[in-house]
Amino acid sequence: MDIRVSGHQVDTGDALKTHVQDRLQGIADKYFSRAISAQVTFGKGPHDNGFTCDIVAHVMQGLVLKGHADGMDAHAAFDRTAEKIEKQLRRYMRRLKDRNNGAKIAAMENGALDSAGYTVFADAEQEEASDSPPVIAETRVDVPDATVSDAVMMLDLRNTNALLFRNTGTGSYNMVYRRGDGTIGWVEPNRV
């Protein structure tokens, strides 16, 4: 597994890098046969007090985990972030193994989920008065077939605000999203 450790206005020493690599490699070996990569970024905490740690881990093709935590020292911030990710992995891997005898895990490891593409469009001309906003980016993804509970799980694992999916029960396109109060909303089209 490729693990990159960097600091934003923070010097990361060899001891911290070794600690990060050992812990993340242990998590990867425990839950996945072939994890891809992880990016760990340390930064200064709010008002230059303490440290922040962000982890973005590409565990399988199309499965991205994200975590964030603060701490008074860099080791504590990293340990809290790693605990969050490990807790998520433990909860969802158990759930996936219990259902279908691990068939979904094997499908995910074989690349059934594809990661999204991202394109930025340059503005050809600056128009002073325009009725429509400019197109900033376009994202292309494969819409997964899932139950509502599986879609909520993917929403949590991807750490995104919304997920479009094809409901396996009804065959229609549905969306789950994270509401402002922390609950999950589910949008289902009207049936005629």
Short mmCIF file of N, CA and C in Angstrom, two decimals, residues 37-146:
data_model
loop_
_atom_site.label_atom_id
_atom_site.label_comp_id
_atom_site.label_asym_id
_atom_site.label_seq_id
_atom_site.Cartn_x
_atom_site.Cartn_y
_atom_site.Cartn_z
N SER A 37 -3.94 2.96 -1.80
CA SER A 37 -3.10 4.04 -1.31
C SER A 37 -3.80 4.82 -0.21
N ALA A 38 -3.01 5.63 0.49
CA ALA A 38 -3.55 6.51 1.52
C ALA A 38 -2.73 7.80 1.55
N GLN A 39 -3.40 8.91 1.77
CA GLN A 39 -2.76 10.22 1.90
C GLN A 39 -3.10 10.77 3.27
N VAL A 40 -2.09 11.05 4.07
CA VAL A 40 -2.28 11.59 5.42
C VAL A 40 -1.69 12.99 5.43
N THR A 41 -2.50 13.98 5.81
CA THR A 41 -2.07 15.37 5.83
C THR A 41 -2.25 15.94 7.23
N PHE A 42 -1.18 16.48 7.77
CA PHE A 42 -1.21 17.14 9.07
C PHE A 42 -1.20 18.64 8.86
N GLY A 43 -1.90 19.35 9.73
CA GLY A 43 -1.92 20.80 9.65
C GLY A 43 -2.04 21.40 11.04
N LYS A 44 -1.96 22.71 11.09
CA LYS A 44 -2.12 23.41 12.35
C LYS A 44 -3.59 23.45 12.72
N GLY A 45 -3.85 23.37 14.02
CA GLY A 45 -5.22 23.42 14.50
C GLY A 45 -5.79 24.82 14.44
N PRO A 46 -7.01 24.97 14.90
CA PRO A 46 -7.63 26.29 14.88
C PRO A 46 -6.83 27.28 15.73
N HIS A 47 -6.63 28.45 15.21
CA HIS A 47 -5.89 29.53 15.89
C HIS A 47 -4.46 29.09 16.24
N ASP A 48 -3.87 28.26 15.36
CA ASP A 48 -2.50 27.74 15.55
C ASP A 48 -2.34 27.00 16.86
N ASN A 49 -3.39 26.36 17.34
CA ASN A 49 -3.37 25.62 18.59
C ASN A 49 -3.62 24.15 18.28
N GLY A 50 -2.66 23.28 18.53
CA GLY A 50 -2.81 21.85 18.28
C GLY A 50 -2.58 21.49 16.82
N PHE A 51 -3.09 20.32 16.44
CA PHE A 51 -2.88 19.78 15.10
C PHE A 51 -4.19 19.22 14.55
N THR A 52 -4.28 19.18 13.23
CA THR A 52 -5.37 18.50 12.55
C THR A 52 -4.77 17.37 11.72
N CYS A 53 -5.56 16.35 11.49
CA CYS A 53 -5.12 15.23 10.66
C CYS A 53 -6.26 14.83 9.74
N ASP A 54 -5.96 14.73 8.46
CA ASP A 54 -6.92 14.27 7.45
C ASP A 54 -6.35 13.04 6.78
N ILE A 55 -7.17 12.00 6.66
CA ILE A 55 -6.77 10.78 5.96
C ILE A 55 -7.74 10.55 4.82
N VAL A 56 -7.19 10.33 3.62
CA VAL A 56 -7.97 9.92 2.46
C VAL A 56 -7.35 8.61 2.00
N ALA A 57 -8.12 7.52 2.13
CA ALA A 57 -7.61 6.19 1.78
C ALA A 57 -8.40 5.61 0.63
N HIS A 58 -7.69 5.20 -0.42
CA HIS A 58 -8.29 4.49 -1.55
C HIS A 58 -8.11 3.01 -1.25
N VAL A 59 -9.16 2.42 -0.72
CA VAL A 59 -9.05 1.05 -0.22
C VAL A 59 -9.21 0.04 -1.34
N MET A 60 -10.27 0.18 -2.11
CA MET A 60 -10.51 -0.68 -3.25
C MET A 60 -10.86 0.22 -4.43
N GLN A 61 -10.97 -0.35 -5.60
CA GLN A 61 -11.34 0.42 -6.77
C GLN A 61 -12.71 1.05 -6.54
N GLY A 62 -12.75 2.37 -6.46
CA GLY A 62 -14.00 3.08 -6.28
C GLY A 62 -14.44 3.28 -4.84
N LEU A 63 -13.71 2.74 -3.88
CA LEU A 63 -14.07 2.89 -2.47
C LEU A 63 -13.05 3.79 -1.80
N VAL A 64 -13.49 5.00 -1.43
CA VAL A 64 -12.62 5.99 -0.82
C VAL A 64 -13.13 6.27 0.58
N LEU A 65 -12.22 6.20 1.57
CA LEU A 65 -12.55 6.51 2.95
C LEU A 65 -11.90 7.83 3.33
N LYS A 66 -12.62 8.65 4.09
CA LYS A 66 -12.08 9.93 4.53
C LYS A 66 -12.32 10.07 6.02
N GLY A 67 -11.33 10.65 6.71
CA GLY A 67 -11.47 10.90 8.13
C GLY A 67 -10.75 12.17 8.52
N HIS A 68 -11.22 12.81 9.61
CA HIS A 68 -10.62 14.05 10.09
C HIS A 68 -10.73 14.09 11.61
N ALA A 69 -9.67 14.56 12.27
CA ALA A 69 -9.70 14.73 13.73
C ALA A 69 -8.68 15.79 14.13
N ASP A 70 -8.87 16.33 15.33
CA ASP A 70 -7.97 17.32 15.91
C ASP A 70 -7.35 16.73 17.17
N GLY A 71 -6.19 17.27 17.53
CA GLY A 71 -5.54 16.84 18.77
C GLY A 71 -4.48 17.83 19.18
N MET A 72 -4.06 17.73 20.42
CA MET A 72 -3.04 18.66 20.91
C MET A 72 -1.65 18.32 20.38
N ASP A 73 -1.42 17.06 19.99
CA ASP A 73 -0.19 16.73 19.29
C ASP A 73 -0.53 15.92 18.05
N ALA A 74 0.42 15.79 17.15
CA ALA A 74 0.17 15.16 15.85
C ALA A 74 -0.16 13.68 16.00
N HIS A 75 0.51 12.99 16.93
CA HIS A 75 0.23 11.56 17.14
C HIS A 75 -1.20 11.35 17.60
N ALA A 76 -1.68 12.17 18.53
CA ALA A 76 -3.04 12.02 19.03
C ALA A 76 -4.07 12.31 17.94
N ALA A 77 -3.82 13.33 17.13
CA ALA A 77 -4.73 13.66 16.04
C ALA A 77 -4.80 12.51 15.04
N PHE A 78 -3.65 11.93 14.71
CA PHE A 78 -3.64 10.80 13.78
C PHE A 78 -4.35 9.60 14.37
N ASP A 79 -4.08 9.29 15.64
CA ASP A 79 -4.70 8.12 16.26
C ASP A 79 -6.22 8.24 16.28
N ARG A 80 -6.74 9.42 16.55
CA ARG A 80 -8.20 9.61 16.54
C ARG A 80 -8.77 9.43 15.14
N THR A 81 -8.07 9.94 14.14
CA THR A 81 -8.55 9.80 12.76
C THR A 81 -8.50 8.34 12.33
N ALA A 82 -7.43 7.64 12.66
CA ALA A 82 -7.31 6.22 12.31
C ALA A 82 -8.37 5.39 13.01
N GLU A 83 -8.70 5.72 14.26
CA GLU A 83 -9.75 5.01 14.98
C GLU A 83 -11.10 5.19 14.29
N LYS A 84 -11.38 6.39 13.81
CA LYS A 84 -12.64 6.63 13.11
C LYS A 84 -12.74 5.78 11.85
N ILE A 85 -11.66 5.75 11.09
CA ILE A 85 -11.67 4.97 9.85
C ILE A 85 -11.78 3.49 10.16
N GLU A 86 -11.04 3.02 11.15
CA GLU A 86 -11.08 1.60 11.49
C GLU A 86 -12.46 1.20 12.00
N LYS A 87 -13.10 2.07 12.76
CA LYS A 87 -14.44 1.78 13.26
C LYS A 87 -15.43 1.67 12.11
N GLN A 88 -15.34 2.60 11.14
CA GLN A 88 -16.20 2.53 9.97
C GLN A 88 -15.97 1.24 9.20
N LEU A 89 -14.70 0.91 8.98
CA LEU A 89 -14.37 -0.31 8.23
C LEU A 89 -14.88 -1.55 8.94
N ARG A 90 -14.68 -1.62 10.24
CA ARG A 90 -15.11 -2.80 10.99
C ARG A 90 -16.63 -2.96 10.91
N ARG A 91 -17.36 -1.87 11.07
CA ARG A 91 -18.82 -1.92 11.04
C ARG A 91 -19.33 -2.35 9.67
N TYR A 92 -18.81 -1.75 8.61
CA TYR A 92 -19.33 -2.03 7.28
C TYR A 92 -18.80 -3.34 6.70
N MET A 93 -17.59 -3.73 7.04
CA MET A 93 -17.09 -5.01 6.54
C MET A 93 -17.87 -6.16 7.19
N ARG A 94 -18.19 -6.04 8.46
CA ARG A 94 -19.00 -7.06 9.13
C ARG A 94 -20.37 -7.14 8.46
N ARG A 95 -20.92 -5.99 8.16
CA ARG A 95 -22.24 -5.97 7.53
C ARG A 95 -22.20 -6.59 6.15
N LEU A 96 -21.16 -6.28 5.37
CA LEU A 96 -21.04 -6.85 4.03
C LEU A 96 -20.78 -8.35 4.07
N LYS A 97 -20.02 -8.80 5.05
CA LYS A 97 -19.75 -10.24 5.16
C LYS A 97 -20.99 -11.01 5.58
N ASP A 98 -21.80 -10.41 6.46
CA ASP A 98 -23.00 -11.08 6.91
C ASP A 98 -24.01 -11.26 5.78
N ARG A 99 -24.07 -10.30 4.89
CA ARG A 99 -24.97 -10.39 3.76
C ARG A 99 -24.28 -11.10 2.61
N ASN A 100 -24.96 -11.98 1.98
CA ASN A 100 -24.49 -12.65 0.75
C ASN A 100 -23.16 -13.36 0.91
N ASN A 101 -22.79 -13.72 2.09
CA ASN A 101 -21.55 -14.47 2.35
C ASN A 101 -20.33 -13.84 1.72
N GLY A 102 -20.23 -12.53 1.78
CA GLY A 102 -19.04 -11.83 1.29
C GLY A 102 -19.00 -11.61 -0.21
N ALA A 103 -20.09 -11.88 -0.92
CA ALA A 103 -20.08 -11.72 -2.38
C ALA A 103 -19.89 -10.25 -2.78
N LYS A 104 -20.43 -9.33 -1.99
CA LYS A 104 -20.29 -7.90 -2.34
C LYS A 104 -18.85 -7.44 -2.16
N ILE A 105 -18.16 -7.95 -1.15
CA ILE A 105 -16.76 -7.58 -0.95
C ILE A 105 -15.92 -8.05 -2.12
N ALA A 106 -16.16 -9.27 -2.58
CA ALA A 106 -15.41 -9.78 -3.72
C ALA A 106 -15.70 -8.96 -4.97
N ALA A 107 -16.95 -8.56 -5.17
CA ALA A 107 -17.29 -7.74 -6.33
C ALA A 107 -16.62 -6.38 -6.26
N MET A 108 -16.57 -5.78 -5.05
CA MET A 108 -15.94 -4.48 -4.90
C MET A 108 -14.43 -4.58 -5.12
N GLU A 109 -13.81 -5.67 -4.65
CA GLU A 109 -12.36 -5.83 -4.84
C GLU A 109 -12.01 -6.07 -6.29
N ASN A 110 -12.94 -6.63 -7.06
CA ASN A 110 -12.68 -6.89 -8.48
C ASN A 110 -12.96 -5.68 -9.35
N GLY A 111 -13.33 -4.55 -8.74
CA GLY A 111 -13.50 -3.32 -9.50
C GLY A 111 -14.90 -3.08 -9.99
N ALA A 112 -15.90 -3.58 -9.27
CA ALA A 112 -17.27 -3.35 -9.69
C ALA A 112 -17.65 -1.88 -9.56
N LEU A 113 -17.02 -1.16 -8.64
CA LEU A 113 -17.29 0.27 -8.48
C LEU A 113 -16.17 1.05 -9.15
N ASP A 114 -16.53 2.00 -9.99
CA ASP A 114 -15.52 2.81 -10.67
C ASP A 114 -15.47 4.19 -10.03
N SER A 115 -14.29 4.76 -9.97
CA SER A 115 -14.17 6.09 -9.39
C SER A 115 -14.62 7.14 -10.41
N ALA A 116 -14.98 8.28 -9.89
CA ALA A 116 -15.54 9.34 -10.72
C ALA A 116 -14.46 10.08 -11.46
N GLY A 117 -14.80 10.55 -12.65
CA GLY A 117 -13.92 11.41 -13.40
C GLY A 117 -14.22 12.86 -13.05
N TYR A 118 -13.29 13.73 -13.30
CA TYR A 118 -13.47 15.13 -12.94
C TYR A 118 -12.87 15.98 -14.04
N THR A 119 -13.65 16.90 -14.59
CA THR A 119 -13.19 17.76 -15.67
C THR A 119 -13.51 19.19 -15.31
N VAL A 120 -12.52 20.08 -15.46
CA VAL A 120 -12.73 21.50 -15.22
C VAL A 120 -12.79 22.19 -16.57
N PHE A 121 -13.83 22.98 -16.79
CA PHE A 121 -14.01 23.68 -18.04
C PHE A 121 -13.50 25.10 -17.89
N ALA A 122 -12.67 25.52 -18.80
CA ALA A 122 -12.16 26.89 -18.79
C ALA A 122 -13.19 27.81 -19.42
N ASP A 123 -13.32 29.00 -18.87
CA ASP A 123 -14.26 29.98 -19.38
C ASP A 123 -13.62 30.66 -20.60
N ALA A 124 -14.25 30.50 -21.76
CA ALA A 124 -13.68 31.05 -23.00
C ALA A 124 -13.70 32.57 -22.97
N GLU A 125 -14.82 33.15 -22.60
CA GLU A 125 -14.94 34.60 -22.54
C GLU A 125 -15.68 34.98 -21.27
N GLN A 126 -15.25 36.05 -20.67
CA GLN A 126 -15.93 36.56 -19.49
C GLN A 126 -17.11 37.41 -19.95
N GLU A 127 -18.30 36.98 -19.63
CA GLU A 127 -19.48 37.74 -19.98
C GLU A 127 -19.96 38.49 -18.75
N GLU A 128 -20.24 39.75 -18.92
CA GLU A 128 -20.67 40.59 -17.80
C GLU A 128 -22.06 40.18 -17.31
N ALA A 129 -23.02 40.08 -18.21
CA ALA A 129 -24.40 39.75 -17.84
C ALA A 129 -24.77 38.43 -18.48
N SER A 130 -25.08 37.47 -17.64
CA SER A 130 -25.44 36.16 -18.14
C SER A 130 -26.63 35.64 -17.35
N ASP A 131 -27.55 35.01 -18.06
CA ASP A 131 -28.73 34.47 -17.39
C ASP A 131 -28.46 33.11 -16.75
N SER A 132 -27.46 32.39 -17.23
CA SER A 132 -27.17 31.07 -16.68
C SER A 132 -25.77 31.06 -16.06
N PRO A 133 -25.61 30.35 -14.96
CA PRO A 133 -24.29 30.28 -14.33
C PRO A 133 -23.33 29.43 -15.17
N PRO A 134 -22.04 29.67 -15.06
CA PRO A 134 -21.08 28.87 -15.84
C PRO A 134 -20.98 27.44 -15.30
N VAL A 135 -20.63 26.52 -16.18
CA VAL A 135 -20.41 25.13 -15.79
C VAL A 135 -19.00 25.02 -15.25
N ILE A 136 -18.86 24.63 -14.01
CA ILE A 136 -17.55 24.55 -13.38
C ILE A 136 -16.92 23.19 -13.58
N ALA A 137 -17.66 22.12 -13.30
CA ALA A 137 -17.08 20.79 -13.39
C ALA A 137 -18.17 19.79 -13.78
N GLU A 138 -17.72 18.70 -14.33
CA GLU A 138 -18.62 17.63 -14.72
C GLU A 138 -18.09 16.34 -14.10
N THR A 139 -18.94 15.59 -13.48
CA THR A 139 -18.53 14.34 -12.86
C THR A 139 -19.25 13.18 -13.54
N ARG A 140 -18.50 12.16 -13.89
CA ARG A 140 -19.09 10.98 -14.50
C ARG A 140 -18.84 9.79 -13.58
N VAL A 141 -19.91 9.12 -13.22
CA VAL A 141 -19.81 7.95 -12.36
C VAL A 141 -20.76 6.88 -12.87
N ASP A 142 -20.46 5.65 -12.52
CA ASP A 142 -21.40 4.57 -12.75
C ASP A 142 -22.36 4.57 -11.58
N VAL A 143 -23.64 4.53 -11.86
CA VAL A 143 -24.65 4.54 -10.81
C VAL A 143 -24.78 3.11 -10.31
N PRO A 144 -24.50 2.87 -9.01
CA PRO A 144 -24.54 1.49 -8.51
C PRO A 144 -25.97 1.00 -8.30
N ASP A 145 -26.15 -0.30 -8.44
CA ASP A 145 -27.40 -0.95 -8.06
C ASP A 145 -27.27 -1.32 -6.59
N ALA A 146 -28.20 -0.86 -5.75
CA ALA A 146 -28.09 -1.10 -4.32
C ALA A 146 -29.45 -0.98 -3.66
#
